[in-house]
Amino acid sequence: MDDNQEQQDFDSAEDGSQLSADEERLLDELGLFGVTRREFLGQSTAAVLGTFAFQLLAREEALAALPTAPGAAMAPTPRLENAVRVLLKINGAPQRLEVDSRMALLDLLRERVGLTGTKKGCDQGQCGACTVMVDGRRVLSCLTLAASCEGKDVTTIEGLAKGDQLHPMQAAFIKHDGFQCGYCTPGQICSAVALLQEARNGEASHVTADVRARNRNINLTEEEIKERMSGNICRCGAYPGIVAAIKEVQSGTRTAQTWEFASDERIALAMNPDGKVEVRANEIV
Amino acid sequence: MKSFKYSVAKEATGAVRAVSANPAAKFLAGGTNLVDLMKEYVERPSEVVDVSRLNLAQIRETSNGISIGALAKNSDTANHPLVRQNYPLLSMAILAGASAQLRNMATNGGNLMQRTRCQYFYDTAMPCNKREPGSGCGALEGLNRIHAILGYSENCVATYPGDMANALYALDAIIRVRGTNGQDRTIAVQDFHRLPGDMPQKDNNLAHGELIVAIEIPRNNFAAKSYYLKVRDRASYAFALVSVAAALETRGDAIERARVVLGSVAHKPWRSTEAERVLVGKPATVATFEAAAEAALKDAKPLEHNGYKVELGKRSIVLALQRAMSGEVA
Amino acid sequence: MARYIGKEMSRVDGFAKVTGRAKYAAEFKVPNLAYGFIVTSTIGKGTIRSIDTAEASRAPGVIQVLTHENYPKPAPPAAPELKPEENRNVRDRSFRALQSEQIFFNMQPIALVLAESFEQARYAARLVKATYNEEKPMTDLESSLDKARLANPSRPPRPRGNPTEALAAAPVKVEAEYTIPIEHHNPMEPHGAIAFWEGDKLTVFDKTQGVRVVQQHLATSFHIPQANIQVISPFVGGAFGSALRPNYYPALTAMAARVIKRPVKVVYTRQQMFTGHGYRPHTWQKISLGAQADGKLTALIHDSRNNSSNFEDYVENTTGMPRSLYACPNALTSQQFVHTDLSTPAAMRAPGAVSGMFALECAMDELAYALKIDPLELRLVNFSDVDPDSGKPYSSKALRECYRLGAEKFGWKNRTPEPRSMRDGRLLVGWGMATGIWGAFQRPASARVALRVDGTAHVSSATADIGPGTYTVMTLIAAEYLGLPAERVKFELGDTRFPPAPVQGGSFTTASVGSAIYEAAQNIRGRLVELANKEAASPFKTAKIEDTELLDGRLTLRGSSQSVDIFALMRRNNLSELVDVHEAKPSPEREKYATGAHGAQFVEVKVDPATGVVQVTRAIEVTACGKIMNPKTSHSQEIGGVVWGIGMALQEATEVDHRYGRIMNPNLQHYHVPVSADIHEIETMFVEEDDKVVNPLGVKGMGELGMVGIPAAIANAVFHATGKRIRDLPITPDKLL
């Protein structure tokens, strides 16, 4: 690949987070977008849109002023062996950095440019927490050498929302409670967003019934979503919510609610299946 | 991870020259295995030559089949129209492996070079003749549930863990290699990987510095009747306990050509010509498949914890052949 | 009418989590940070003969290497002795790093390399060379069951009735052994800390289930007053029990920061997670059941043995809950441990209960087959309305309802009991069920509630949110009882500066901290009534406090239209805020009752008869755990419990090579946890209980309950599908061939 070609690719690299017009319309109808989206956020998260972030930012600002202690030890030879200069784009912003050849893209994001949204779960390519998009495709940043990212376009979780306007996938994860502790979440969401493009491309998976039959813009079944998201481990086990969120954003299919309260009538009937219904004395408030 | 000199290769022959010149140099393509092993201090190159930008990613039709660039990504290969249409077994095998993220990174050449997932190989505190010749084999009398039942030696009971190569063995692939003299040479895929013998440190027959440039698959008539079966401890994102690449060509009621390759049972994908001989000329029935499965595993010598692989291997062969026939089996 | 309680609320920290802005312990940006990388031992038992750090120290970027040889020994106690109430929770005999040359377990920390960058520290860690006087480690529980002992030999197991005779006389008997391997929590976030000193004041960002535990641990480690230590932990990327006890790295990190006079960050690698915190111990259990022909249990003998380390006596409470589940007049349960050369086990989601109930509920299934009685019917026949040991009634126990409703929802009546009798094409179908049981605990906990004149509230407590949704439920409770929109309530946790709260564990956080917030809100309402009554026009002068409520910013008299604007009232009294710091304690009323949370689990498996691959295609969780505060996050807890149960039943096992005493699968490629493709339909039904005995909110824990019955239900379903009774977890395909 010559330099010009490379530069061109750099400029035109597809941003995997873009939605097609059809998808926009769909999401609008589903209430994950536009005015309805703002309402949805109003119901659930408006109060805290900024508070956590603000709180944490304030804490870091205070830390930034931490003075160096007298007598602080420094390495006698802090030199960087085998430094490599890279120019890459992170969430649209060019970054020119000199990195240790051993540095993983994951550590560049977390330790050098302060983008801690990308998570280190195993550092061995075995969990998916560090998933980011490079040139629009989902990859593992823990196994990507930073040095190899010259000219690449990296999108992290921090690059998905436009200001306080969440990407529909982010909103859907909140709506469907597709996380608990939140640590695998950025990787799940980056993976899910890239998955949208893979479905548009008609890419096959391990559970595709016939890989010889090719279609573009496939509507993914739950089975397909589960297989395609299996590279992102969630130890809290929020998988059903994740699948529901992706299904809704990908194909507009709502998932039926899978929890219920046992009503008094139902309890009475179950306890007395022969039909003699007695309503329990202790009323439930 | 040991510090290393990093450079980006501009063209293949230069890359070969650079790595050949330094016994401690390594090629880097997708990095999905090498970077992990470097973090574990199993691989300790002093120099890494990044070949990922070489112009070796094309997938194209040739006069007698298909040529797949060594640096094409696994995901692009599995999804290429030519591969999906004419070599669905290869698509299926690739898609059975790893995760979407890893397949987006991993290259075909790199996948062939994937090293074993033996726990003793990965742990530098443990003996391993593959990692440190002469230190012993930790798995031979240790935890060997995932280890070899065929073709191993006292020196090493590790398995080749990949999926893609199993399909390549079934499809009679030819590996095109840029030699250290700058000339290309080809290796039939079944001669690519090695059995451990007394040199388990050597996974394959590449000389140091040789670079895989392409994988060529001759035209065949297996597309309609092939299947990749993978049995594992969980439904996805796990290495196989046993896998089977099965391909059949039938004429009338009889099997005309057959391929049976077992994965994760040996130091290399285990093509069973014994099973294939049983199949050829016979009707595609469960009884035939069972006879083939017996033939494939007749020399298996399980270790303490992997005796199940013999039975599982047999049943998997039968199931894969049945699926290859899409259920048209008596 | 509740405005928030019992209704779905999305997580208030959702925005922070989906945008990547939530900051976990190792993510705080601290200037002049040095990176620590832990070096671990390569032997399982013995002593370090020599440790050579010269080459590591010379490596580029290395600041210092700490080993047992140069690890500063803290001065003798300079701090005043802890007050008794502070001492209450100090049971801190936990393992500390680099204290001596002794090696207690393989992969024990033996050095810490400090460098300018992570890459430099990681590399130099490989250059530290240790030699050892090696001894043969003993790490295999099952080969040493005869060495098992009681934690307290002066208190031998206490029988109920005469179990031995009853068993001998029982017309139907079942006796079986069950084993569960070591399992690791494997939260997605590796444990890590950042520590720095400002003079004699220490600040630590840590991943923990309880900032106070870490604070106490550091105070005893450095002999400094707790007041000098601040521990901060706003977000925890999963823990499941792995961050309950103080682990060794926070003190190590703080010591390194003190030695080099710089902030230091230390994060475990995934491998180090396997010896850097505890684990679910390897457990061997033997259960003997005796029953009459009608199914009534006459005898239960439950013998449980688990491995511990060689420096602590860790005994799992495996038999406690199984002993009290059924109305069986004769029971003997004993729990013993075996010293092994491994690190110390720890609580792991539903500790003890899930292991013990796996054995008991599988044995009950075996008994049902022996008796030819439906497994569900067998449970109902042996239902107990009182605690069989104390005879106390349950404060609430809607377990019968759970059984019946679950059976109905699942379609249990369509089950044909014979093994291998149900099919879906070529797949074998199995239906199994089991009971879940967990405590309804409450621990003393404090919270600060500040109602502000601007119409907002600030609430805080030194609790944690490891994922269940504590941020959300506490916001919900405060909003409900302060009568404010949830958007105007800000709840903070994870900081030792906040009022003390217990660790997040045992499923008691909402009962404990939630009650503190509830009672503090009541106190504030009382103060508002007092303020109102100072004014002539007050409508509350004759009202009882219970007749008032806070609603939409007003203090109102129930059942009347009379109300007072809270904030106008505060302004008239020149109050910028009303603050209440309150500690809630368990009510003495609890003593009169037995308490617990219950549930019934029904699962369907499909087994490939050729390959032995098991899929759990359907799971129904019916749960009776008091009042449901937020069904959205509660349902997620139940789902998580099922996923954990699937992992335990089918996949999870930490493998030790007993020749070396070394864990050989300390990673996520060989230690399998469920992935998305393993998880199918999971449905939850909540059977609410009205129980104000357990705590004023009427809540019981659910985070662990949802897992307890699942492994047994799956094993029972696998038996139904295949006719193979697997008593040795996990049920991997090879065991079903």
mmCIF file of N, CA and C in Angstrom, chain B residues 160-204:
data_model
loop_
_atom_site.group_PDB
_atom_site.id
_atom_site.type_symbol
_atom_site.label_atom_id
_atom_site.label_comp_id
_atom_site.label_asym_id
_atom_site.label_seq_id
_atom_site.Cartn_x
_atom_site.Cartn_y
_atom_site.Cartn_z
ATOM 1 N N TYR B 160 -2.545 -28.882 18.260
ATOM 2 C CA TYR B 160 -2.745 -27.669 17.474
ATOM 3 C C TYR B 160 -4.188 -27.234 17.734
ATOM 4 N N PRO B 161 -4.396 -25.993 18.156
ATOM 5 C CA PRO B 161 -5.721 -25.620 18.664
ATOM 6 C C PRO B 161 -6.666 -25.001 17.634
ATOM 7 N N GLY B 162 -6.169 -24.709 16.426
ATOM 8 C CA GLY B 162 -6.953 -23.873 15.507
ATOM 9 C C GLY B 162 -8.085 -24.613 14.830
ATOM 10 N N ASP B 163 -8.921 -23.847 14.145
ATOM 11 C CA ASP B 163 -10.049 -24.395 13.390
ATOM 12 C C ASP B 163 -9.818 -24.283 11.882
ATOM 13 N N MET B 164 -9.344 -23.118 11.438
ATOM 14 C CA MET B 164 -9.209 -22.883 10.002
ATOM 15 C C MET B 164 -8.367 -23.958 9.322
ATOM 16 N N ALA B 165 -7.266 -24.319 9.961
ATOM 17 C CA ALA B 165 -6.347 -25.264 9.328
ATOM 18 C C ALA B 165 -6.998 -26.630 9.114
ATOM 19 N N ASN B 166 -7.931 -27.001 9.994
ATOM 20 C CA ASN B 166 -8.595 -28.299 9.820
ATOM 21 C C ASN B 166 -9.321 -28.337 8.481
ATOM 22 N N ALA B 167 -9.967 -27.213 8.143
ATOM 23 C CA ALA B 167 -10.647 -27.139 6.849
ATOM 24 C C ALA B 167 -9.629 -27.142 5.712
ATOM 25 N N LEU B 168 -8.532 -26.440 5.900
ATOM 26 C CA LEU B 168 -7.516 -26.389 4.839
ATOM 27 C C LEU B 168 -6.957 -27.785 4.557
ATOM 28 N N TYR B 169 -6.813 -28.593 5.605
ATOM 29 C CA TYR B 169 -6.345 -29.971 5.399
ATOM 30 C C TYR B 169 -7.350 -30.764 4.578
ATOM 31 N N ALA B 170 -8.642 -30.519 4.867
ATOM 32 C CA ALA B 170 -9.671 -31.243 4.127
ATOM 33 C C ALA B 170 -9.746 -30.786 2.675
ATOM 34 N N LEU B 171 -9.315 -29.563 2.445
ATOM 35 C CA LEU B 171 -9.456 -28.978 1.110
ATOM 36 C C LEU B 171 -8.150 -29.043 0.311
ATOM 37 N N ASP B 172 -7.189 -29.815 0.775
ATOM 38 C CA ASP B 172 -5.920 -30.016 0.062
ATOM 39 C C ASP B 172 -5.212 -28.705 -0.270
ATOM 40 N N ALA B 173 -5.216 -27.810 0.687
ATOM 41 C CA ALA B 173 -4.619 -26.495 0.435
ATOM 42 C C ALA B 173 -3.110 -26.597 0.244
ATOM 43 N N ILE B 174 -2.597 -25.608 -0.454
ATOM 44 C CA ILE B 174 -1.147 -25.495 -0.671
ATOM 45 C C ILE B 174 -0.711 -24.162 -0.088
ATOM 46 N N ILE B 175 0.342 -24.216 0.711
ATOM 47 C CA ILE B 175 0.820 -23.007 1.364
ATOM 48 C C ILE B 175 1.966 -22.429 0.527
ATOM 49 N N ARG B 176 1.798 -21.206 0.076
ATOM 50 C CA ARG B 176 2.852 -20.543 -0.706
ATOM 51 C C ARG B 176 3.693 -19.700 0.243
ATOM 52 N N VAL B 177 4.979 -19.911 0.174
ATOM 53 C CA VAL B 177 5.904 -19.328 1.145
ATOM 54 C C VAL B 177 6.983 -18.541 0.418
ATOM 55 N N ARG B 178 7.309 -17.343 0.907
ATOM 56 C CA ARG B 178 8.463 -16.617 0.380
ATOM 57 C C ARG B 178 9.697 -17.123 1.119
ATOM 58 N N GLY B 179 10.583 -17.773 0.385
ATOM 59 C CA GLY B 179 11.756 -18.372 1.003
ATOM 60 C C GLY B 179 12.800 -17.329 1.378
ATOM 61 N N THR B 180 13.770 -17.782 2.144
ATOM 62 C CA THR B 180 14.807 -16.852 2.590
ATOM 63 C C THR B 180 15.710 -16.423 1.434
ATOM 64 N N ASN B 181 15.638 -17.180 0.346
ATOM 65 C CA ASN B 181 16.392 -16.782 -0.846
ATOM 66 C C ASN B 181 15.590 -15.829 -1.735
ATOM 67 N N GLY B 182 14.413 -15.429 -1.250
ATOM 68 C CA GLY B 182 13.598 -14.495 -2.026
ATOM 69 C C GLY B 182 12.682 -15.175 -3.025
ATOM 70 N N GLN B 183 12.859 -16.499 -3.182
ATOM 71 C CA GLN B 183 12.023 -17.239 -4.133
ATOM 72 C C GLN B 183 10.842 -17.860 -3.395
ATOM 73 N N ASP B 184 9.721 -17.997 -4.096
ATOM 74 C CA ASP B 184 8.575 -18.669 -3.485
ATOM 75 C C ASP B 184 8.736 -20.180 -3.580
ATOM 76 N N ARG B 185 8.222 -20.865 -2.568
ATOM 77 C CA ARG B 185 8.100 -22.308 -2.649
ATOM 78 C C ARG B 185 6.729 -22.693 -2.110
ATOM 79 N N THR B 186 6.278 -23.877 -2.436
ATOM 80 C CA THR B 186 4.967 -24.281 -1.950
ATOM 81 C C THR B 186 5.100 -25.528 -1.074
ATOM 82 N N ILE B 187 4.209 -25.620 -0.107
ATOM 83 C CA ILE B 187 4.182 -26.763 0.815
ATOM 84 C C ILE B 187 2.747 -27.270 0.856
ATOM 85 N N ALA B 188 2.560 -28.534 0.601
ATOM 86 C CA ALA B 188 1.217 -29.106 0.770
ATOM 87 C C ALA B 188 0.842 -28.963 2.242
ATOM 88 N N VAL B 189 -0.407 -28.589 2.493
ATOM 89 C CA VAL B 189 -0.748 -28.214 3.876
ATOM 90 C C VAL B 189 -0.494 -29.343 4.861
ATOM 91 N N GLN B 190 -0.708 -30.595 4.419
ATOM 92 C CA GLN B 190 -0.483 -31.689 5.383
ATOM 93 C C GLN B 190 0.989 -31.857 5.749
ATOM 94 N N ASP B 191 1.872 -31.221 4.957
ATOM 95 C CA ASP B 191 3.298 -31.242 5.304
ATOM 96 C C ASP B 191 3.731 -29.971 6.027
ATOM 97 N N PHE B 192 2.769 -29.112 6.281
ATOM 98 C CA PHE B 192 3.130 -27.822 6.890
ATOM 99 C C PHE B 192 3.414 -27.969 8.382
ATOM 100 N N HIS B 193 2.419 -28.508 9.110
ATOM 101 C CA HIS B 193 2.630 -28.708 10.551
ATOM 102 C C HIS B 193 3.361 -30.032 10.786
ATOM 103 N N ARG B 194 3.973 -30.143 11.937
ATOM 104 C CA ARG B 194 4.761 -31.327 12.256
ATOM 105 C C ARG B 194 4.156 -32.075 13.444
ATOM 106 N N LEU B 195 4.512 -33.324 13.566
ATOM 107 C CA LEU B 195 4.259 -34.029 14.815
ATOM 108 C C LEU B 195 5.438 -33.733 15.740
ATOM 109 N N PRO B 196 5.234 -33.860 17.056
ATOM 110 C CA PRO B 196 6.268 -33.350 17.969
ATOM 111 C C PRO B 196 7.579 -34.131 17.907
ATOM 112 N N GLY B 197 7.503 -35.466 17.807
ATOM 113 C CA GLY B 197 8.725 -36.263 17.777
ATOM 114 C C GLY B 197 9.682 -35.827 18.869
ATOM 115 N N ASP B 198 10.948 -35.671 18.485
ATOM 116 C CA ASP B 198 11.907 -35.204 19.491
ATOM 117 C C ASP B 198 12.242 -33.726 19.301
ATOM 118 N N MET B 199 11.449 -33.032 18.461
ATOM 119 C CA MET B 199 11.667 -31.592 18.296
ATOM 120 C C MET B 199 10.349 -30.827 18.435
ATOM 121 N N PRO B 200 9.714 -30.927 19.607
ATOM 122 C CA PRO B 200 8.397 -30.284 19.761
ATOM 123 C C PRO B 200 8.462 -28.762 19.665
ATOM 124 N N GLN B 201 9.665 -28.215 19.824
ATOM 125 C CA GLN B 201 9.769 -26.754 19.723
ATOM 126 C C GLN B 201 9.455 -26.252 18.327
ATOM 127 N N LYS B 202 9.509 -27.162 17.372
ATOM 128 C CA LYS B 202 9.242 -26.790 15.982
ATOM 129 C C LYS B 202 7.813 -27.200 15.627
ATOM 130 N N ASP B 203 6.946 -26.194 15.476
ATOM 131 C CA ASP B 203 5.539 -26.482 15.186
ATOM 132 C C ASP B 203 5.328 -26.896 13.736
ATOM 133 N N ASN B 204 6.197 -26.376 12.835
ATOM 134 C CA ASN B 204 5.928 -26.532 11.404
ATOM 135 C C ASN B 204 7.254 -26.588 10.648
#
